[in-house]
PDB file of C-alpha atoms in Angstrom:
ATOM      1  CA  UNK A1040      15.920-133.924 -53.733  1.00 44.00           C
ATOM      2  CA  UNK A1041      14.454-135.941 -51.102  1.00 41.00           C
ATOM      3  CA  UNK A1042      16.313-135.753 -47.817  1.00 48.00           C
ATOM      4  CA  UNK A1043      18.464-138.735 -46.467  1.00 56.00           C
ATOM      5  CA  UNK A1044      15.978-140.747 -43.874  1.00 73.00           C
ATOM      6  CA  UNK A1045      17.560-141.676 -40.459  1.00 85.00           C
ATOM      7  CA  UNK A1046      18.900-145.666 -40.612  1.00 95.00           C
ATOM      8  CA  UNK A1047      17.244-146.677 -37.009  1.00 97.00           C
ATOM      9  CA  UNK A1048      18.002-150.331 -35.590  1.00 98.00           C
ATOM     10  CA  UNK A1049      16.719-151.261 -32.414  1.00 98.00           C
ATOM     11  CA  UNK A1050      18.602-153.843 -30.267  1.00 98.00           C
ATOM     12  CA  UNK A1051      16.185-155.277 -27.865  1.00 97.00           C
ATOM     13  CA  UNK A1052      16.924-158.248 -24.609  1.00 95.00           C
ATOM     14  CA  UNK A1053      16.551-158.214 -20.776  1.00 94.00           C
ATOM     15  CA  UNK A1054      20.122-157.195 -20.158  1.00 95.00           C
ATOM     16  CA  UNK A1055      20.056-158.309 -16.385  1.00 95.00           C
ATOM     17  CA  UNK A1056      22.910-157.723 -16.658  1.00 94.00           C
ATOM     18  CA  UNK A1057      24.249-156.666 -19.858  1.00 96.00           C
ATOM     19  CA  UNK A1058      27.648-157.838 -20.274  1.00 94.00           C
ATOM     20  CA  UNK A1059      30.711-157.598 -22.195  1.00 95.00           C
ATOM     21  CA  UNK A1060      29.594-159.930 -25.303  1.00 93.00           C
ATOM     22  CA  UNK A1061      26.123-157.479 -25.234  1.00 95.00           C
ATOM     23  CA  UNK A1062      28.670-154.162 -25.254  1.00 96.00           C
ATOM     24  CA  UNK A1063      30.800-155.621 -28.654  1.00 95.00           C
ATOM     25  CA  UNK A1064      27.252-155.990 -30.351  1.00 96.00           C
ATOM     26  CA  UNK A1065      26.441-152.515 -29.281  1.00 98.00           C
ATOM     27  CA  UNK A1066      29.371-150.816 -30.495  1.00 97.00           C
ATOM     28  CA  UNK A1067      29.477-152.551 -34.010  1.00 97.00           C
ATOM     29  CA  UNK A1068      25.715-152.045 -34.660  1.00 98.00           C
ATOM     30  CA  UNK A1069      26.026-148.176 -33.522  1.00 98.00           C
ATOM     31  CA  UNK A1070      28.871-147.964 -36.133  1.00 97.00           C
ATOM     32  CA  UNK A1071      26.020-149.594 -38.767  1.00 97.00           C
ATOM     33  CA  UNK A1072      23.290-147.076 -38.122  1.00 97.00           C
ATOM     34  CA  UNK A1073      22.047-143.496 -37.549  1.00 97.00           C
ATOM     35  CA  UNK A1074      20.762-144.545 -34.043  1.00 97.00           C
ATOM     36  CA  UNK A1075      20.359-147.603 -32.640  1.00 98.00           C
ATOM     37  CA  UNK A1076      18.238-148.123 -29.669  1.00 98.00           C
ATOM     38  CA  UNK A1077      18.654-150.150 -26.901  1.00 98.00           C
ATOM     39  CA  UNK A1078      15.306-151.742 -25.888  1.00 98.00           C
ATOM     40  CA  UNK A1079      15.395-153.420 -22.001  1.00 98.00           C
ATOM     41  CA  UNK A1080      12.298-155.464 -22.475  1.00 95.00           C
ATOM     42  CA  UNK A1081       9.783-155.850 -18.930  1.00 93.00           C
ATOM     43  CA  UNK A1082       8.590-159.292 -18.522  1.00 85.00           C
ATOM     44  CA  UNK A1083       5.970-159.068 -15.772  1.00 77.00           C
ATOM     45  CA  UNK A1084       6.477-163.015 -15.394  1.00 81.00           C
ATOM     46  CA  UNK A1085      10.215-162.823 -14.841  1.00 80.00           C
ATOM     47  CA  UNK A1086      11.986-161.760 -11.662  1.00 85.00           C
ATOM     48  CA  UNK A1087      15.265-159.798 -13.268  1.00 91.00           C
ATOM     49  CA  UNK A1088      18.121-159.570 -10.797  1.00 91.00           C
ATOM     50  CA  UNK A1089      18.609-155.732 -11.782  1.00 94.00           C
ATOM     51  CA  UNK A1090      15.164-153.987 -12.079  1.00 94.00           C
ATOM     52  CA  UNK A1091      14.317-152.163 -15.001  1.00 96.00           C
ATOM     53  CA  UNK A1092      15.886-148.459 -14.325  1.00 97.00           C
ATOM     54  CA  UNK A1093      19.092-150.358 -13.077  1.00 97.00           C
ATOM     55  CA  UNK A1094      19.224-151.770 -16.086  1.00 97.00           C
ATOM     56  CA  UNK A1095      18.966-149.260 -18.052  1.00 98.00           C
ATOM     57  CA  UNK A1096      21.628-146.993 -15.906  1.00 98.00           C
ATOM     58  CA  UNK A1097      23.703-150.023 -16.124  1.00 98.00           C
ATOM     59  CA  UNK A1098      23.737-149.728 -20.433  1.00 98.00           C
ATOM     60  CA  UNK A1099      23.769-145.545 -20.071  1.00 98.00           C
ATOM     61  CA  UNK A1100      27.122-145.863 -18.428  1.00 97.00           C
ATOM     62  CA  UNK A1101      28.825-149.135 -20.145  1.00 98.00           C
ATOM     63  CA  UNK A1102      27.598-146.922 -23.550  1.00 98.00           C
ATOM     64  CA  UNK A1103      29.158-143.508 -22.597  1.00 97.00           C
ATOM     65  CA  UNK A1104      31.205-143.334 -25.478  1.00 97.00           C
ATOM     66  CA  UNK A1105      28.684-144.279 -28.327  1.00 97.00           C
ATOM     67  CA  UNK A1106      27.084-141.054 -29.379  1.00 97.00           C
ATOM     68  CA  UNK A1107      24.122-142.598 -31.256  1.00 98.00           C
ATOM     69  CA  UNK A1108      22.531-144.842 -28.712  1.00 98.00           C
ATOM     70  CA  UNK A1109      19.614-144.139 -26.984  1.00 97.00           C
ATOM     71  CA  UNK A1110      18.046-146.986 -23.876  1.00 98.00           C
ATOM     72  CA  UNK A1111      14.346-147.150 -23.775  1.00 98.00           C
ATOM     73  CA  UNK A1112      12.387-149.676 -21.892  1.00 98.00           C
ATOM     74  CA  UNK A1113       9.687-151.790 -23.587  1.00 97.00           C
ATOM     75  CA  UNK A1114       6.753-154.215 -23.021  1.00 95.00           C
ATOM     76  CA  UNK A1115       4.911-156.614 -25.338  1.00 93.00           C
ATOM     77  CA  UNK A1116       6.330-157.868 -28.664  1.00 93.00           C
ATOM     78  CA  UNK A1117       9.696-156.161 -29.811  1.00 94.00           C
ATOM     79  CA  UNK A1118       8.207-155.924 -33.644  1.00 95.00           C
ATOM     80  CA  UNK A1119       5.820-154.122 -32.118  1.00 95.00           C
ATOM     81  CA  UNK A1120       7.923-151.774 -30.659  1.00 97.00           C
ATOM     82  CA  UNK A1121      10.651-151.494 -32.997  1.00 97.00           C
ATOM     83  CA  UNK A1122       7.756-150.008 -35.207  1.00 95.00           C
ATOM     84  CA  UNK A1123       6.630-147.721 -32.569  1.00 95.00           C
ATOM     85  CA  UNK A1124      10.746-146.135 -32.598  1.00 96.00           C
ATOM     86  CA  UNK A1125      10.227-146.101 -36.575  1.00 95.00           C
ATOM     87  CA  UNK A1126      12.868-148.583 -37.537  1.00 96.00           C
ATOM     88  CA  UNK A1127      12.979-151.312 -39.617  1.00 95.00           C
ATOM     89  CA  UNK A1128      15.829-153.591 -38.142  1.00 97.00           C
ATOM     90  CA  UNK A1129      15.903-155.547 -35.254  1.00 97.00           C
ATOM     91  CA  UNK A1130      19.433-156.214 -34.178  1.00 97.00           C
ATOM     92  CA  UNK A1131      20.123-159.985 -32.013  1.00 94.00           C
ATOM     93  CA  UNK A1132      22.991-160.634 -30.349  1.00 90.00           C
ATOM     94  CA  UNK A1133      23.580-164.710 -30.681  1.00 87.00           C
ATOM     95  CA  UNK A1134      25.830-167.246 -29.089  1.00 78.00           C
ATOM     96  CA  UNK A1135      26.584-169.674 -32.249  1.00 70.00           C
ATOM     97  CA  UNK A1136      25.578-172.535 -31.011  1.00 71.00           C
ATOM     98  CA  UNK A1137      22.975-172.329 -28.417  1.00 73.00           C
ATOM     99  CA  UNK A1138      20.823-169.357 -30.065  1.00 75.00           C
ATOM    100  CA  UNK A1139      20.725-170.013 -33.122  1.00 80.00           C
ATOM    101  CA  UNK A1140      17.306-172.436 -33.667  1.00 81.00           C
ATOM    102  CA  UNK A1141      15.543-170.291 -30.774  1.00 84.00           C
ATOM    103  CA  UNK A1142      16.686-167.006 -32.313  1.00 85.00           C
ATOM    104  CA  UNK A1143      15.579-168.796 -36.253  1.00 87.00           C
ATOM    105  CA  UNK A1144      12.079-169.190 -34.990  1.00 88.00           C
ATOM    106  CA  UNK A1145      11.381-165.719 -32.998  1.00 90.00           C
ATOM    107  CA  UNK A1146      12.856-163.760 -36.970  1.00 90.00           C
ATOM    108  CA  UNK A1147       9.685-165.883 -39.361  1.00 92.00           C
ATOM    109  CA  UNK A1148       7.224-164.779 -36.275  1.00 93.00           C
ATOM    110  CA  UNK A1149       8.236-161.842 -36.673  1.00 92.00           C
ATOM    111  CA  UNK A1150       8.323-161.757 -40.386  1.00 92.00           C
ATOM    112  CA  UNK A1151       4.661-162.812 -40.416  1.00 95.00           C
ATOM    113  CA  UNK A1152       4.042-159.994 -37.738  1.00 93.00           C
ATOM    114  CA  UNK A1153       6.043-157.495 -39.733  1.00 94.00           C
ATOM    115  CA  UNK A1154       7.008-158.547 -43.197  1.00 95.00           C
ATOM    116  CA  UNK A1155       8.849-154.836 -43.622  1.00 95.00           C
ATOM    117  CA  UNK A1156      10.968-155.418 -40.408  1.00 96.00           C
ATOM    118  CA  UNK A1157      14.249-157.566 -40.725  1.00 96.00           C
ATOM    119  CA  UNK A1158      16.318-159.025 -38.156  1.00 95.00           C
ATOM    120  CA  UNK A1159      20.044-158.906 -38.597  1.00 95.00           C
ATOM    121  CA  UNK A1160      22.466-161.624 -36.439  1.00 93.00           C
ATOM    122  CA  UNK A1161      25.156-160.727 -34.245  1.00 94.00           C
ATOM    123  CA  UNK A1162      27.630-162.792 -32.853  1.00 87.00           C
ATOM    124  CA  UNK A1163      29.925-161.161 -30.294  1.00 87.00           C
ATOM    125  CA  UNK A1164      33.658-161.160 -30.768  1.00 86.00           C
ATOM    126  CA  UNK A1165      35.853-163.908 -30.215  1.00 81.00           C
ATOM    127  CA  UNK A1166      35.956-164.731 -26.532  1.00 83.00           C
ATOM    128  CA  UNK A1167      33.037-162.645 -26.124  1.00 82.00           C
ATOM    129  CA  UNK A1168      30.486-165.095 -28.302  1.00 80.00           C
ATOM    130  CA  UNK A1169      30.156-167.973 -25.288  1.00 80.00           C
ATOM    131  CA  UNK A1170      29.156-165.321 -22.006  1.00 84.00           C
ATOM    132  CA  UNK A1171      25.374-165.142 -21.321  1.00 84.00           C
ATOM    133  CA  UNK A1172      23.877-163.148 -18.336  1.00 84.00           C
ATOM    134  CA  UNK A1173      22.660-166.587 -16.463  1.00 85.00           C
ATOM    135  CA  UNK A1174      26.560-167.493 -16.982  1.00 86.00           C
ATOM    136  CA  UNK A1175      27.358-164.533 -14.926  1.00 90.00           C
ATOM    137  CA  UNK A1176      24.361-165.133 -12.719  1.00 87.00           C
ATOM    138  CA  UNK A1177      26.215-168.701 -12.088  1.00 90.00           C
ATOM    139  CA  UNK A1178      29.807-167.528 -11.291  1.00 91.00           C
ATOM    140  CA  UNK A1179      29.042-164.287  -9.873  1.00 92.00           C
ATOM    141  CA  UNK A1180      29.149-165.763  -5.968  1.00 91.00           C
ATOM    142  CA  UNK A1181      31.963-167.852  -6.698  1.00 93.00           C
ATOM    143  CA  UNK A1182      34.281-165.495  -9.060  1.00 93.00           C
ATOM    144  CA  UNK A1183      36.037-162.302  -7.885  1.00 93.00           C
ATOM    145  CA  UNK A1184      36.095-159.083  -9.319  1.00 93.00           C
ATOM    146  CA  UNK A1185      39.134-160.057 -11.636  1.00 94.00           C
ATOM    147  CA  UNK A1186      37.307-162.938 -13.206  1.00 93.00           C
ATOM    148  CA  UNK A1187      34.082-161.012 -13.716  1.00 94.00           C
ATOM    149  CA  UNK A1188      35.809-158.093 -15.641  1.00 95.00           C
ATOM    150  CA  UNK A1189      36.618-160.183 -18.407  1.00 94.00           C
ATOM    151  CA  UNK A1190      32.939-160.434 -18.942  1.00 94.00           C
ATOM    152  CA  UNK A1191      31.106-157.361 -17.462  1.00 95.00           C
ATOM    153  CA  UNK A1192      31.513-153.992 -18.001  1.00 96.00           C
ATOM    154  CA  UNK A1193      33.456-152.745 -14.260  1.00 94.00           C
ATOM    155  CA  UNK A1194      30.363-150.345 -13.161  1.00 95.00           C
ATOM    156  CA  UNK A1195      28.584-153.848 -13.556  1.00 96.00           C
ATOM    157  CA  UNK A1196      30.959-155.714 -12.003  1.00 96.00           C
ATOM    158  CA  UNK A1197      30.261-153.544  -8.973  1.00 94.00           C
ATOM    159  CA  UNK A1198      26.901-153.126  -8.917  1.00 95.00           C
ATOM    160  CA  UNK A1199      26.951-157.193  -9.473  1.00 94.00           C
ATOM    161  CA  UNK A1200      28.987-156.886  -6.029  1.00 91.00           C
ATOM    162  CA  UNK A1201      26.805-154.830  -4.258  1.00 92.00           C
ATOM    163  CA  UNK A1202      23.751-157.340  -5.263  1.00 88.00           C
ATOM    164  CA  UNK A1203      25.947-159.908  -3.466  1.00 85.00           C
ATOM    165  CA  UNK A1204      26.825-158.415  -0.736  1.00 85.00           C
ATOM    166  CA  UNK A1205      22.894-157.624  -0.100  1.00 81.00           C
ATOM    167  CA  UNK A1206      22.029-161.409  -0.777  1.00 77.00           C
ATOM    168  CA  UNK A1207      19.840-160.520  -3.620  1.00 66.00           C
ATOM    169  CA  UNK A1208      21.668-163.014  -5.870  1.00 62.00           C
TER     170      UNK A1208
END
């Protein structure tokens, strides 16, 4: 009998910061798979408001509860990588109607990169689906810590905060 292999998905985005809408598409796909890992990409050419160790604290502790997810870092093309962690789905997380074309495009690149690596489509929850980090990135100086928590995990919410209150945002 040959033994059961290990369903891996890997989830991977910038998360700067990961919010609320991110979390919901965490906690369904962890409920889908063996492991799923959480891949915080590094774009030399962008400027992230939370570096890449923040980052990845900042998922460790909103993903306390989900035994079966692991946060690695990652640079180059997520195929690439999701290869590299031995899986064979990439999970997206996509607003329905800004994502979707964008999102279309990146899955047949990578089909033609990796033909035995498929991308599954997640839409957040309900009121969840609309909230974007540059959203948050937008009303973050404006919104208090009330308003944020409906779209940020709180240990984001506060480390959001502190970034304010040291005029990095």
């Amino acid at each position: 009998m040959t033994p059961p292999t290990e369903h891996i998905a890997v989830y991977p985005g910038s998360f700067d910061p990961i919010t609320l809408g991110h979390l919901n598409v965490m906690e369904r796909a962890s409920r889908l798979f063996d492991r799923l890992i959480v891949a915080v990409g590094i774009n030399i050419d962008k400027h992230p408001l939370f570096d890449a160790d923040e980052r990845v604290a900042l998922i460790r502790d909103a993903t306390k509860h989900l035994a079966n997810i692991e946060i690695r870092t990652f640079r180059g093309l997520a195929v690439t990588f999701v290869r590299e962690c031995g899986a064979r789905v990439i999970i997206r997380g996509v607003r329905p109607i800004t994502d979707i074309a964008a999102e279309l495009t990146m899955m047949m690149a990578n089909r033609r990169l990796a033909p035995d690596v498929e991308t599954l489509f997640m839409i957040a929850d309900g009121e969840l689906a609309h909230v974007s980090s540059s959203l948050i990135k937008q009303i973050a100086p404006v919104a208090d810590d009330a308003a944020l928590s409906r779209f940020l995990p709180l240990g984001v919410v506060h480390a959001l905060r502190a970034k304010l209150t040291a005029g990095r945002l």
